[in-house]
Amino acid sequence: LLGFTNPFSRPAQRESSAKILRDIVLARIACPKSKRASVELLEEQFGVNLDLDQVYQMMDKIDDRFCENIQKCALATTLKLNGGKLRVLFYDATTLYFESFTEDELKRNGYSKDMKFNQSQVLLALFVTENGLPIGYELFPGNMFEGHTLIPVLEKLKMRYQLEDVIFVADRGLLNKDNLEFLDKNNFKYIV
């Protein structure tokens, strides 16, 4: 129905990885905890036996192509449920921190909404419809100011999804002077 039956691209990954992913996602929705705690929950409450090492191996198979497949499925389903049109998009960005003090090109120390200023994080930008249906997301380095994410994301969304008459809704932190000028110049409708 939603098109998420199996987002893994390589045949060798498909069956077992898709089942493990489904079980872990359902466990995390029911009770958001660590992967280890999710495996324990599945066994104790649902009789589903997963090997924690296999969960980690499945996660290693989640690559850029996998993520792109998930976003394409989300968009196709959202368009189908909205009569093929996007009218209103809500945009927000938040930080996700890691239990780590090691930085790399994506995980960076920055302003933390969780007050974890000494831990590496990423900045997650997300678009959803007025009904809360996901359109897509982008990840940015954790030290990037969220107000600087809107223009690159809008350019990518406009190119990828052929947006026409869409109203963007975002909070004041995202719609700063530069972003408002960009929206006006590119004939985007918006609500602050």
JSON list of N, CA, C and O in Angstrom, two decimals, residues 6-18 57-66 69:
[
{"chain": "A", "resi": 6, "resn": "ASN", "atom": "N", "xyz": [10.07, -3.17, 0.50]},
{"chain": "A", "resi": 6, "resn": "ASN", "atom": "CA", "xyz": [11.47, -3.56, 0.65]},
{"chain": "A", "resi": 6, "resn": "ASN", "atom": "C", "xyz": [12.38, -2.54, -0.01]},
{"chain": "A", "resi": 6, "resn": "ASN", "atom": "O", "xyz": [12.61, -2.59, -1.21]},
{"chain": "A", "resi": 7, "resn": "PRO", "atom": "N", "xyz": [12.92, -1.61, 0.78]},
{"chain": "A", "resi": 7, "resn": "PRO", "atom": "CA", "xyz": [13.75, -0.55, 0.21]},
{"chain": "A", "resi": 7, "resn": "PRO", "atom": "C", "xyz": [15.20, -0.94, -0.06]},
{"chain": "A", "resi": 7, "resn": "PRO", "atom": "O", "xyz": [15.95, -0.16, -0.59]},
{"chain": "A", "resi": 8, "resn": "PHE", "atom": "N", "xyz": [15.59, -2.16, 0.32]},
{"chain": "A", "resi": 8, "resn": "PHE", "atom": "CA", "xyz": [16.96, -2.60, 0.07]},
{"chain": "A", "resi": 8, "resn": "PHE", "atom": "C", "xyz": [17.12, -2.89, -1.42]},
{"chain": "A", "resi": 8, "resn": "PHE", "atom": "O", "xyz": [16.27, -3.52, -2.03]},
{"chain": "A", "resi": 9, "resn": "SER", "atom": "N", "xyz": [18.23, -2.44, -1.99]},
{"chain": "A", "resi": 9, "resn": "SER", "atom": "CA", "xyz": [18.39, -2.52, -3.44]},
{"chain": "A", "resi": 9, "resn": "SER", "atom": "C", "xyz": [19.03, -3.82, -3.91]},
{"chain": "A", "resi": 9, "resn": "SER", "atom": "O", "xyz": [18.73, -4.29, -5.00]},
{"chain": "A", "resi": 10, "resn": "ARG", "atom": "N", "xyz": [19.89, -4.41, -3.13]},
{"chain": "A", "resi": 10, "resn": "ARG", "atom": "CA", "xyz": [20.58, -5.62, -3.56]},
{"chain": "A", "resi": 10, "resn": "ARG", "atom": "C", "xyz": [19.81, -6.88, -3.14]},
{"chain": "A", "resi": 10, "resn": "ARG", "atom": "O", "xyz": [19.40, -7.00, -2.00]},
{"chain": "A", "resi": 11, "resn": "PRO", "atom": "N", "xyz": [19.61, -7.82, -4.07]},
{"chain": "A", "resi": 11, "resn": "PRO", "atom": "CA", "xyz": [18.81, -9.02, -3.76]},
{"chain": "A", "resi": 11, "resn": "PRO", "atom": "C", "xyz": [19.28, -9.79, -2.53]},
{"chain": "A", "resi": 11, "resn": "PRO", "atom": "O", "xyz": [18.47, -10.30, -1.77]},
{"chain": "A", "resi": 12, "resn": "ALA", "atom": "N", "xyz": [20.57, -9.86, -2.29]},
{"chain": "A", "resi": 12, "resn": "ALA", "atom": "CA", "xyz": [21.08, -10.61, -1.15]},
{"chain": "A", "resi": 12, "resn": "ALA", "atom": "C", "xyz": [20.64, -9.99, 0.18]},
{"chain": "A", "resi": 12, "resn": "ALA", "atom": "O", "xyz": [20.57, -10.67, 1.20]},
{"chain": "A", "resi": 13, "resn": "GLN", "atom": "N", "xyz": [20.34, -8.71, 0.17]},
{"chain": "A", "resi": 13, "resn": "GLN", "atom": "CA", "xyz": [19.96, -8.01, 1.40]},
{"chain": "A", "resi": 13, "resn": "GLN", "atom": "C", "xyz": [18.46, -8.08, 1.65]},
{"chain": "A", "resi": 13, "resn": "GLN", "atom": "O", "xyz": [18.01, -7.87, 2.77]},
{"chain": "A", "resi": 14, "resn": "ARG", "atom": "N", "xyz": [17.72, -8.36, 0.64]},
{"chain": "A", "resi": 14, "resn": "ARG", "atom": "CA", "xyz": [16.30, -8.07, 0.66]},
{"chain": "A", "resi": 14, "resn": "ARG", "atom": "C", "xyz": [15.49, -8.73, 1.77]},
{"chain": "A", "resi": 14, "resn": "ARG", "atom": "O", "xyz": [14.93, -8.05, 2.61]},
{"chain": "A", "resi": 15, "resn": "GLU", "atom": "N", "xyz": [15.42, -10.03, 1.79]},
{"chain": "A", "resi": 15, "resn": "GLU", "atom": "CA", "xyz": [14.48, -10.70, 2.68]},
{"chain": "A", "resi": 15, "resn": "GLU", "atom": "C", "xyz": [14.81, -10.54, 4.16]},
{"chain": "A", "resi": 15, "resn": "GLU", "atom": "O", "xyz": [14.01, -10.01, 4.93]},
{"chain": "A", "resi": 16, "resn": "SER", "atom": "N", "xyz": [15.97, -11.00, 4.57]},
{"chain": "A", "resi": 16, "resn": "SER", "atom": "CA", "xyz": [16.27, -10.97, 6.00]},
{"chain": "A", "resi": 16, "resn": "SER", "atom": "C", "xyz": [16.45, -9.54, 6.51]},
{"chain": "A", "resi": 16, "resn": "SER", "atom": "O", "xyz": [15.96, -9.20, 7.60]},
{"chain": "A", "resi": 17, "resn": "SER", "atom": "N", "xyz": [17.10, -8.69, 5.74]},
{"chain": "A", "resi": 17, "resn": "SER", "atom": "CA", "xyz": [17.31, -7.31, 6.18]},
{"chain": "A", "resi": 17, "resn": "SER", "atom": "C", "xyz": [16.00, -6.56, 6.28]},
{"chain": "A", "resi": 17, "resn": "SER", "atom": "O", "xyz": [15.79, -5.79, 7.23]},
{"chain": "A", "resi": 18, "resn": "ALA", "atom": "N", "xyz": [15.10, -6.78, 5.34]},
{"chain": "A", "resi": 18, "resn": "ALA", "atom": "CA", "xyz": [13.81, -6.09, 5.37]},
{"chain": "A", "resi": 18, "resn": "ALA", "atom": "C", "xyz": [12.99, -6.52, 6.58]},
{"chain": "A", "resi": 18, "resn": "ALA", "atom": "O", "xyz": [12.35, -5.69, 7.23]},
{"chain": "A", "resi": 57, "resn": "GLN", "atom": "N", "xyz": [24.33, -5.47, 11.42]},
{"chain": "A", "resi": 57, "resn": "GLN", "atom": "CA", "xyz": [24.69, -5.77, 10.03]},
{"chain": "A", "resi": 57, "resn": "GLN", "atom": "C", "xyz": [23.65, -5.21, 9.07]},
{"chain": "A", "resi": 57, "resn": "GLN", "atom": "O", "xyz": [24.00, -4.69, 8.00]},
{"chain": "A", "resi": 58, "resn": "MET", "atom": "N", "xyz": [22.38, -5.29, 9.45]},
{"chain": "A", "resi": 58, "resn": "MET", "atom": "CA", "xyz": [21.33, -4.71, 8.62]},
{"chain": "A", "resi": 58, "resn": "MET", "atom": "C", "xyz": [21.53, -3.20, 8.50]},
{"chain": "A", "resi": 58, "resn": "MET", "atom": "O", "xyz": [21.41, -2.63, 7.42]},
{"chain": "A", "resi": 59, "resn": "MET", "atom": "N", "xyz": [21.87, -2.56, 9.60]},
{"chain": "A", "resi": 59, "resn": "MET", "atom": "CA", "xyz": [22.07, -1.11, 9.58]},
{"chain": "A", "resi": 59, "resn": "MET", "atom": "C", "xyz": [23.24, -0.71, 8.70]},
{"chain": "A", "resi": 59, "resn": "MET", "atom": "O", "xyz": [23.23, 0.35, 8.08]},
{"chain": "A", "resi": 60, "resn": "ASP", "atom": "N", "xyz": [24.25, -1.55, 8.63]},
{"chain": "A", "resi": 60, "resn": "ASP", "atom": "CA", "xyz": [25.39, -1.27, 7.74]},
{"chain": "A", "resi": 60, "resn": "ASP", "atom": "C", "xyz": [24.98, -1.26, 6.28]},
{"chain": "A", "resi": 60, "resn": "ASP", "atom": "O", "xyz": [25.68, -0.69, 5.43]},
{"chain": "A", "resi": 61, "resn": "LYS", "atom": "N", "xyz": [23.87, -1.88, 5.95]},
{"chain": "A", "resi": 61, "resn": "LYS", "atom": "CA", "xyz": [23.39, -1.94, 4.57]},
{"chain": "A", "resi": 61, "resn": "LYS", "atom": "C", "xyz": [22.55, -0.71, 4.19]},
{"chain": "A", "resi": 61, "resn": "LYS", "atom": "O", "xyz": [22.16, -0.55, 3.04]},
{"chain": "A", "resi": 62, "resn": "ILE", "atom": "N", "xyz": [22.26, 0.13, 5.16]},
{"chain": "A", "resi": 62, "resn": "ILE", "atom": "CA", "xyz": [21.49, 1.34, 4.89]},
{"chain": "A", "resi": 62, "resn": "ILE", "atom": "C", "xyz": [22.46, 2.40, 4.37]},
{"chain": "A", "resi": 62, "resn": "ILE", "atom": "O", "xyz": [23.25, 2.95, 5.12]},
{"chain": "A", "resi": 63, "resn": "ASP", "atom": "N", "xyz": [22.39, 2.64, 3.07]},
{"chain": "A", "resi": 63, "resn": "ASP", "atom": "CA", "xyz": [23.30, 3.57, 2.42]},
{"chain": "A", "resi": 63, "resn": "ASP", "atom": "C", "xyz": [22.50, 4.71, 1.77]},
{"chain": "A", "resi": 63, "resn": "ASP", "atom": "O", "xyz": [21.29, 4.83, 1.97]},
{"chain": "A", "resi": 64, "resn": "ASP", "atom": "N", "xyz": [23.19, 5.56, 1.02]},
{"chain": "A", "resi": 64, "resn": "ASP", "atom": "CA", "xyz": [22.53, 6.70, 0.38]},
{"chain": "A", "resi": 64, "resn": "ASP", "atom": "C", "xyz": [21.41, 6.26, -0.55]},
{"chain": "A", "resi": 64, "resn": "ASP", "atom": "O", "xyz": [20.35, 6.89, -0.61]},
{"chain": "A", "resi": 65, "resn": "ARG", "atom": "N", "xyz": [21.63, 5.18, -1.29]},
{"chain": "A", "resi": 65, "resn": "ARG", "atom": "CA", "xyz": [20.61, 4.69, -2.22]},
{"chain": "A", "resi": 65, "resn": "ARG", "atom": "C", "xyz": [19.36, 4.24, -1.45]},
{"chain": "A", "resi": 65, "resn": "ARG", "atom": "O", "xyz": [18.24, 4.49, -1.87]},
{"chain": "A", "resi": 66, "resn": "PHE", "atom": "N", "xyz": [19.57, 3.56, -0.33]},
{"chain": "A", "resi": 66, "resn": "PHE", "atom": "CA", "xyz": [18.46, 3.13, 0.53]},
{"chain": "A", "resi": 66, "resn": "PHE", "atom": "C", "xyz": [17.66, 4.34, 0.98]},
{"chain": "A", "resi": 66, "resn": "PHE", "atom": "O", "xyz": [16.43, 4.36, 0.89]},
{"chain": "A", "resi": 69, "resn": "ASN", "atom": "N", "xyz": [15.63, 5.80, -1.76]},
{"chain": "A", "resi": 69, "resn": "ASN", "atom": "CA", "xyz": [14.44, 4.97, -2.02]},
{"chain": "A", "resi": 69, "resn": "ASN", "atom": "C", "xyz": [13.34, 5.25, -1.01]},
{"chain": "A", "resi": 69, "resn": "ASN", "atom": "O", "xyz": [12.16, 5.34, -1.38]}
]
